[in-house]
Coordinates of C-alpha atoms and ligand atoms in Angstrom, one line a residue:
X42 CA 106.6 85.2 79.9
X43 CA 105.7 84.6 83.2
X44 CA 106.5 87.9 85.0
X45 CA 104.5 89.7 82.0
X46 CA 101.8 90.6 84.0
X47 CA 104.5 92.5 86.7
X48 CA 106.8 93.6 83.6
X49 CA 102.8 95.3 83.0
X50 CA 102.3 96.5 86.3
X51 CA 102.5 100.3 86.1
X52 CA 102.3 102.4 89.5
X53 CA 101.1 106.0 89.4
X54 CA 102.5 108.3 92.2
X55 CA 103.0 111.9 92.5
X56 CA 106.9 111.9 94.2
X57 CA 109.4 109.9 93.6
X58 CA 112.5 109.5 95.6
X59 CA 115.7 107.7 94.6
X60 CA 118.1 106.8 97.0
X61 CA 118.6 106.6 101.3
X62 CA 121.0 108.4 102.4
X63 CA 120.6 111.6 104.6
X64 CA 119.6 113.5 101.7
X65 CA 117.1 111.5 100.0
X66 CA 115.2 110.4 103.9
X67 CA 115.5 114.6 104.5
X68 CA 113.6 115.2 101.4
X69 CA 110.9 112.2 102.5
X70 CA 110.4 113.7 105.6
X71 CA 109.9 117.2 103.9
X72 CA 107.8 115.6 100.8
X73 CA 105.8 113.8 103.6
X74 CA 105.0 116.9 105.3
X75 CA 103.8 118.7 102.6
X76 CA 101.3 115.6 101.4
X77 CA 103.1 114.8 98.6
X78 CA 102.6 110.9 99.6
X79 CA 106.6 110.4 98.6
X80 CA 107.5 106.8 98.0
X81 CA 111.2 106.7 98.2
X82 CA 113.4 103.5 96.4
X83 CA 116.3 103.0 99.4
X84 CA 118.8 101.1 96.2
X85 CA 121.1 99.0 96.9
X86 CA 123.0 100.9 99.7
X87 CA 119.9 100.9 102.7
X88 CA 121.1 104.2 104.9
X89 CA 123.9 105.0 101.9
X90 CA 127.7 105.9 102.4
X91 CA 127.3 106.9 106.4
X92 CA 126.3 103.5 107.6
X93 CA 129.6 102.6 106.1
X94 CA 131.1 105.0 108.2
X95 CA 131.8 104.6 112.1
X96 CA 131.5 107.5 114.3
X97 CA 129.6 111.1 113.6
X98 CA 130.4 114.3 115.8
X99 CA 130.2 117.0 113.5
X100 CA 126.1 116.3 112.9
X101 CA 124.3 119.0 115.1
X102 CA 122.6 117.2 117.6
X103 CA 124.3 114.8 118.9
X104 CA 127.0 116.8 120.9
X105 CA 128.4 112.6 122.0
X106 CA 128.6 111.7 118.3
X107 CA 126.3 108.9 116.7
X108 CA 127.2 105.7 114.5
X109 CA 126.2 106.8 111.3
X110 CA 123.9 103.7 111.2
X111 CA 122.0 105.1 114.0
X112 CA 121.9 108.4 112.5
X113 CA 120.5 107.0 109.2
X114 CA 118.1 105.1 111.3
X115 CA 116.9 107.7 112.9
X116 CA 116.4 110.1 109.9
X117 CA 114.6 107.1 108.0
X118 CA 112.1 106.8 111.2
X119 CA 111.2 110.2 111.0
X120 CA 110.5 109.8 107.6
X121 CA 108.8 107.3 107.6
X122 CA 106.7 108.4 110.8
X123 CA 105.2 111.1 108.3
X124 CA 104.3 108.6 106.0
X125 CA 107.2 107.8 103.5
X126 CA 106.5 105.2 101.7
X127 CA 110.2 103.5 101.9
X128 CA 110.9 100.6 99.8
X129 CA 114.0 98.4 99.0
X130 CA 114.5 98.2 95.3
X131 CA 117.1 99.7 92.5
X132 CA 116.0 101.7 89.7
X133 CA 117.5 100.2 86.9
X134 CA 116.6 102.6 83.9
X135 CA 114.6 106.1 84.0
X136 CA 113.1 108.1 81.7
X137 CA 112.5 111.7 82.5
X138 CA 112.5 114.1 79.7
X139 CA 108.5 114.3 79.8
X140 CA 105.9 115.7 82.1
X141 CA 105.3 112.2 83.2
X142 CA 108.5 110.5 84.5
X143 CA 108.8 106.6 83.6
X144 CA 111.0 105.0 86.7
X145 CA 112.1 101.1 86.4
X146 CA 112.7 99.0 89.5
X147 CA 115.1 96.2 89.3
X148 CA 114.0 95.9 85.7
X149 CA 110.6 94.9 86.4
X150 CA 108.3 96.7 87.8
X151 CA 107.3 100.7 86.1
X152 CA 106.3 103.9 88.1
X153 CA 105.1 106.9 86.6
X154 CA 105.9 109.9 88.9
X155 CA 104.8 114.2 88.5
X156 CA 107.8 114.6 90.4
X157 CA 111.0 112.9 90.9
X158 CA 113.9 113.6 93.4
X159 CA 117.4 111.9 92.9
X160 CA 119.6 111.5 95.8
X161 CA 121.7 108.1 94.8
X162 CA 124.5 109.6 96.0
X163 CA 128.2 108.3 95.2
X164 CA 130.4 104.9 96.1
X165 CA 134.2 104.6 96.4
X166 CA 136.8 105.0 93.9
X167 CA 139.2 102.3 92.8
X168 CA 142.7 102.7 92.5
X169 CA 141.7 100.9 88.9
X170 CA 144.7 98.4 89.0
X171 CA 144.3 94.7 87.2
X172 CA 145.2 93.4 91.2
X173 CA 143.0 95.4 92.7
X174 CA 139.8 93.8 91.1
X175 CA 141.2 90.4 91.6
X176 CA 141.7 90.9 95.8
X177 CA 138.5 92.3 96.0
X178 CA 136.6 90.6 98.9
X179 CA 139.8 88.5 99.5
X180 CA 141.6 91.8 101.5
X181 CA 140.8 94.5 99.2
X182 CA 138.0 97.0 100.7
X183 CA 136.6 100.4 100.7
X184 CA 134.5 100.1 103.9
X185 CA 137.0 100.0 106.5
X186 CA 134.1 99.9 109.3
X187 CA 132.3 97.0 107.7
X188 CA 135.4 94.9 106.9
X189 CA 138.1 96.3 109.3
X190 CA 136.9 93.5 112.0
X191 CA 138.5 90.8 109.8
X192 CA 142.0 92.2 110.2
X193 CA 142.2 91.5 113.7
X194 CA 146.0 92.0 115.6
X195 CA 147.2 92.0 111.2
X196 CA 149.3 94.6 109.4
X197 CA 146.3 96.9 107.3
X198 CA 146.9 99.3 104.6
X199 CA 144.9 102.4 103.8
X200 CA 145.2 104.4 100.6
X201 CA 144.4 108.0 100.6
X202 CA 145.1 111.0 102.3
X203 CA 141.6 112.5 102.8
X204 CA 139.4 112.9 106.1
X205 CA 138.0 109.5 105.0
X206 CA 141.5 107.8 104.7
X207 CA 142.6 109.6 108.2
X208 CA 139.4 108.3 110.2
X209 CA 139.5 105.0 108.6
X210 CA 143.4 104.7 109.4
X211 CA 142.4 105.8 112.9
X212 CA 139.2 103.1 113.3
X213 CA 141.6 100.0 112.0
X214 CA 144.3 100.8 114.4
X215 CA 142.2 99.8 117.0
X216 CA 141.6 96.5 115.4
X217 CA 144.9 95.8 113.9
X218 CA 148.4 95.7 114.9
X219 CA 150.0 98.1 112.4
X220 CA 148.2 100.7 109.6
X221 CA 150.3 101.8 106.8
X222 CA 148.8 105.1 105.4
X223 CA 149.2 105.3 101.8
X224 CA 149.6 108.9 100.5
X225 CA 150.4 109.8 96.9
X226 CA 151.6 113.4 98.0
X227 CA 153.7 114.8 100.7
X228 CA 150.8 116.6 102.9
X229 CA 147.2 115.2 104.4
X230 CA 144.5 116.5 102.8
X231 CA 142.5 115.6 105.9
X232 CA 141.7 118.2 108.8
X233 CA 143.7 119.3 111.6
X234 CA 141.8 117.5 114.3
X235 CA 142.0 114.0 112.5
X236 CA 145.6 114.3 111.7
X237 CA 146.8 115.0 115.0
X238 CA 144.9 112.0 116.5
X239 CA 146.8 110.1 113.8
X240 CA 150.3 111.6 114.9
X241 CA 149.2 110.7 118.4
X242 CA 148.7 107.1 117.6
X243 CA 151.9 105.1 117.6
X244 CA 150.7 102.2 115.7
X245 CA 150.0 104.4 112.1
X246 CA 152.5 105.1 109.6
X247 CA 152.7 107.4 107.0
X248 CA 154.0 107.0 103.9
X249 CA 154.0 110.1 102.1
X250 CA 154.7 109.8 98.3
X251 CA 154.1 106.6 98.1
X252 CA 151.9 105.1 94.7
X253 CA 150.2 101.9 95.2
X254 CA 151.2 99.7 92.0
X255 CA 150.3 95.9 92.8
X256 CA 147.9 94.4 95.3
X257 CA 150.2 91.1 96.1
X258 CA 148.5 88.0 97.4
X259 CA 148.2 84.3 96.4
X260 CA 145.0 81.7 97.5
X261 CA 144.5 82.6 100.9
X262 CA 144.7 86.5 99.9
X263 CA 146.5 89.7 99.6
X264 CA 149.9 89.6 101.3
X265 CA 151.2 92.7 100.6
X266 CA 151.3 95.9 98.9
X267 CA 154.0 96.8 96.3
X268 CA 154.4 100.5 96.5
X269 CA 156.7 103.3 94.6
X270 CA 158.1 105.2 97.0
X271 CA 159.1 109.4 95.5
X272 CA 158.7 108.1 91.9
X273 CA 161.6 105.7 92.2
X274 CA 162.5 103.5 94.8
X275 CA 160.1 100.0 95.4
X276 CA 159.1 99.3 98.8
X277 CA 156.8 96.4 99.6
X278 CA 154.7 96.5 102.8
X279 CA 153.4 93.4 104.3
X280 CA 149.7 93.5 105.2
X281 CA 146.8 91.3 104.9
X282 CA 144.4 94.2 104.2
X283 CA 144.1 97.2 101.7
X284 CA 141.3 99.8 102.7
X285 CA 140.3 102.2 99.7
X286 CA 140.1 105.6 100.6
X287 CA 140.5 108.2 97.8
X288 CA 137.7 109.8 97.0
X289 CA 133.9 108.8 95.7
X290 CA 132.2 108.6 92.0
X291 CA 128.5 110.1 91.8
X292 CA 126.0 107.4 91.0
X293 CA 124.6 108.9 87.8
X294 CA 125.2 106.3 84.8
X295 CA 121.6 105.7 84.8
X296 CA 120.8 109.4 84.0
X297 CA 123.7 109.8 81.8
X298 CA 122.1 111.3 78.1
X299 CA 119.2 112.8 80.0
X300 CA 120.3 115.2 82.8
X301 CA 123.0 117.2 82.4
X302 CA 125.9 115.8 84.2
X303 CA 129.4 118.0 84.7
X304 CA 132.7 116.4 83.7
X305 CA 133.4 114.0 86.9
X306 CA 129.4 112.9 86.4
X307 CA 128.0 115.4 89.0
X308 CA 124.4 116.5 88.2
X309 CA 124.1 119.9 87.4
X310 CA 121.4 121.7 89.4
X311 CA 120.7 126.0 88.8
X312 CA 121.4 128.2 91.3
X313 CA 120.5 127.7 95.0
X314 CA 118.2 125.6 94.7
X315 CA 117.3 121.3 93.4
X316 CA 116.5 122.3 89.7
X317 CA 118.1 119.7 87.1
X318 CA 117.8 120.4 83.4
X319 CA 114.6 118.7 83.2
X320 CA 111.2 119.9 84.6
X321 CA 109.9 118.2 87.8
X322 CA 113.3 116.6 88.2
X323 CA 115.0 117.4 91.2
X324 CA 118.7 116.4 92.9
X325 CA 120.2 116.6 96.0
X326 CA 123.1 114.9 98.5
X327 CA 126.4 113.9 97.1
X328 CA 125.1 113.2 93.5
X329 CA 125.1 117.0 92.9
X330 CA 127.5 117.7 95.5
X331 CA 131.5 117.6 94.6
X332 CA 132.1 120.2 96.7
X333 CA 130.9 119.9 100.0
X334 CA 130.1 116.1 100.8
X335 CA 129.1 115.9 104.5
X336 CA 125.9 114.7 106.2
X337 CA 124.4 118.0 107.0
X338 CA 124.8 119.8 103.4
X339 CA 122.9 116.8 101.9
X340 CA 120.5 116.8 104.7
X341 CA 119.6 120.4 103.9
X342 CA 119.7 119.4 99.7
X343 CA 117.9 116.9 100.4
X344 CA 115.3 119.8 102.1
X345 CA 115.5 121.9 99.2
X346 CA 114.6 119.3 97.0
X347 CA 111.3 118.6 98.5
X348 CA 110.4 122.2 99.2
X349 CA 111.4 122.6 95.1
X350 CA 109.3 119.7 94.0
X351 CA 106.2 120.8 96.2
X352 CA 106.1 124.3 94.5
X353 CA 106.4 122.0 90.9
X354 CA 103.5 120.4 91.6
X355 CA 102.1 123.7 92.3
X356 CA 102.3 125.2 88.8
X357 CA 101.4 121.8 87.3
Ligands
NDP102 P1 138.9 113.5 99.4 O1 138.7 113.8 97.9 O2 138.9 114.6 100.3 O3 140.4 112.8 99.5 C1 140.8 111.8 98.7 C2 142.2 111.4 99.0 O4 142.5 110.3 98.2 C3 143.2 112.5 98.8 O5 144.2 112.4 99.7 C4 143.7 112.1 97.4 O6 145.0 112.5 97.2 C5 143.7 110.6 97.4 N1 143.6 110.0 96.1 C6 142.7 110.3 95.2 N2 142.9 109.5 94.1 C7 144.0 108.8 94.4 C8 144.7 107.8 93.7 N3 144.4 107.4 92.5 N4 145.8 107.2 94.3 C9 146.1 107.6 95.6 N5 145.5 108.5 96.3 C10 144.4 109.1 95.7 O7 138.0 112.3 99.8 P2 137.4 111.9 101.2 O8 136.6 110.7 100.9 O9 138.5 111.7 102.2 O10 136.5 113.1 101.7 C11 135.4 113.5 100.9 C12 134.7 114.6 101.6 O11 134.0 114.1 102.7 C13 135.6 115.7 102.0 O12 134.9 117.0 101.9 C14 135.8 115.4 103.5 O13 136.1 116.6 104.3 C15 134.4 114.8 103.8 N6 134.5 113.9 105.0 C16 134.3 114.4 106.2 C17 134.4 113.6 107.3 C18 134.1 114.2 108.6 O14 133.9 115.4 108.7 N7 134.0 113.5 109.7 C19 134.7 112.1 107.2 C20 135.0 111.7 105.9 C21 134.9 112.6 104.8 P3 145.4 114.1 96.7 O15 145.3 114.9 98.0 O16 146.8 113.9 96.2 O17 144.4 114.5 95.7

């Protein structure tokens, strides 16, 4: 009973922002702007999926490219040099069906917001395999520019066939000695740019139609990968690392039974603009977003949102 008097503590503010990635610091610096005092929960990703990624050039504005931890930092300066009210925490239950939203934070402390802005984004999907979960943090990864340091002058594996899978392949083979890439199909998904650099770079293999079934390893970690190559023949690859690269979930179980969520768990937002299914609730970034998914969409969602909200509190 001793943390009643915080499990009590109930904060009033009039915008509340969830999640810090590009979208959610866009919409504090818009929010702030427009004196809506935003105070903006950064969960448990500070700067979200770009500061797990290594080089930008396709931002505007930085015709050199930018680390996209640089880039976060400098969008979550700006917002907070209007006055966003940026705070670590995790909101850990919500509820938003009346005019008053009720927002949790790591299960303790309650805000009640006129106005609440989603923007928790989505995290890496798992191949879902019983091996997988057990090499986790022992060679299994899905941040390739946080991790890929460990794998020094070793034999690396990437699964996926995406722009995230190419640049990842392309970061680790300047790290280590050989990248396998993984790919279920017989054709990159990723852009043209990114797969010639890859063609260009002798120490990357592709193996097209190849399905990842086992993570092999013992106590030291994962030795290997055992793969099915064109639905028949086994190959195993030697490598000390497997990097995840196949695509993202949207972070929405917290929401689930309250906004309206499509059938992969996107939030459904009307027309042009932020609108969820729920009044004064507002979404924007790569929670809402299967389609799109880069920086400067959910910059400019993250825009919308705020410029939505303020014109909510308007009629309220
Ligand atoms: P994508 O959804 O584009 O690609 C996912 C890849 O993973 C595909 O090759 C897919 O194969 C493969 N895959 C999915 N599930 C599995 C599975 N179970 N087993 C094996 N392979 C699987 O995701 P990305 O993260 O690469 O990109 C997301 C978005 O972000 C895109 O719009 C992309 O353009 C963008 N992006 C842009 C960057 C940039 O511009 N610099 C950098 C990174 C991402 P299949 O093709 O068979 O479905």
């Amino acid at each position: 009973m001793e943390n009643s008097s915080q499990q009590t503590e109930i904060e009033q503010v009039k915008c509340l922002i969830i999640g810090s990635g590009p979208a959610g610091y866009t919409a504090g610096i818009y929010a702030s702007r427009a004196n809506l005092s935003p105070v903006l929960y950064e969960g448990m990703q500070t700067g979200g999926q770009l500061t797990t990624t290594n080089e930008v050039e396709n931002f505007p504005g930085y015709p050199e490219g930018v680390s996209g931890t640089d880039m976060m930092e400098d969008i979550r300066n700006q917002a907070l040099k209007f006055g966003t009210d940026i705070r670590e925490g995790n909101v850990t239950s919500v509820e938003l069906t009346g005019e008053t939203k009720t927002i949790v934070i790591d299960n303790k402390k309650t805000i009640e917001a006129q106005v609440v802005i989603i923007a928790t984004g989505a995290s890496a999907r798992y191949l879902g395999l019983e091996s997988e979960r057990k090499f986790r943090g022992m060679g299994v990864s899905a941040c390739a520019v946080c991790d890929g340091f460990f794998y020094r002058k070793q034999q690396v594996a990437v699964i996926g066939g995406g722009d995230t899978a190419v640049g990842d392949a392309l970061y680790l083979a300047g790290i280590a000695s050989k990248v396998y890439l993984v790919v279920r199909k017989n054709y990159l998904r990723a852009s043209k740019v990114l797969q010639e650099r890859v063609a260009a770079t002798p120490n990357i293999e592709i193996l097209f139609e190849h399905v990842t079934q086992e993570v092999l390893g013992d106590d030291s970690g994962v030795t290997g990968l055992r793969l099915l190559k064109q639905g028949k023949d086994e190959v195993v690859v030697p490598v000390t690392g497997m990097f995840l690269a196949i695509g993202h979930k949207p972070n929405t179980d917290i929401f689930k039974g309250q906004i309206n969520l499509d059938e992969n768990g996107y939030i459904i937002t009307e027309g042009k603009g932020s609108q969820t299914n729920l009044q004064g609730v507002f979404a924007c970034g790569d929670v809402q977003d299967p389609t799109y998914r880069q920086a400067i969409t959910a910059a400019a969602s993250g825009c919308k949102a705020a410029l939505d909200a303020e014109r909510y509190l308007q009629t309220i």
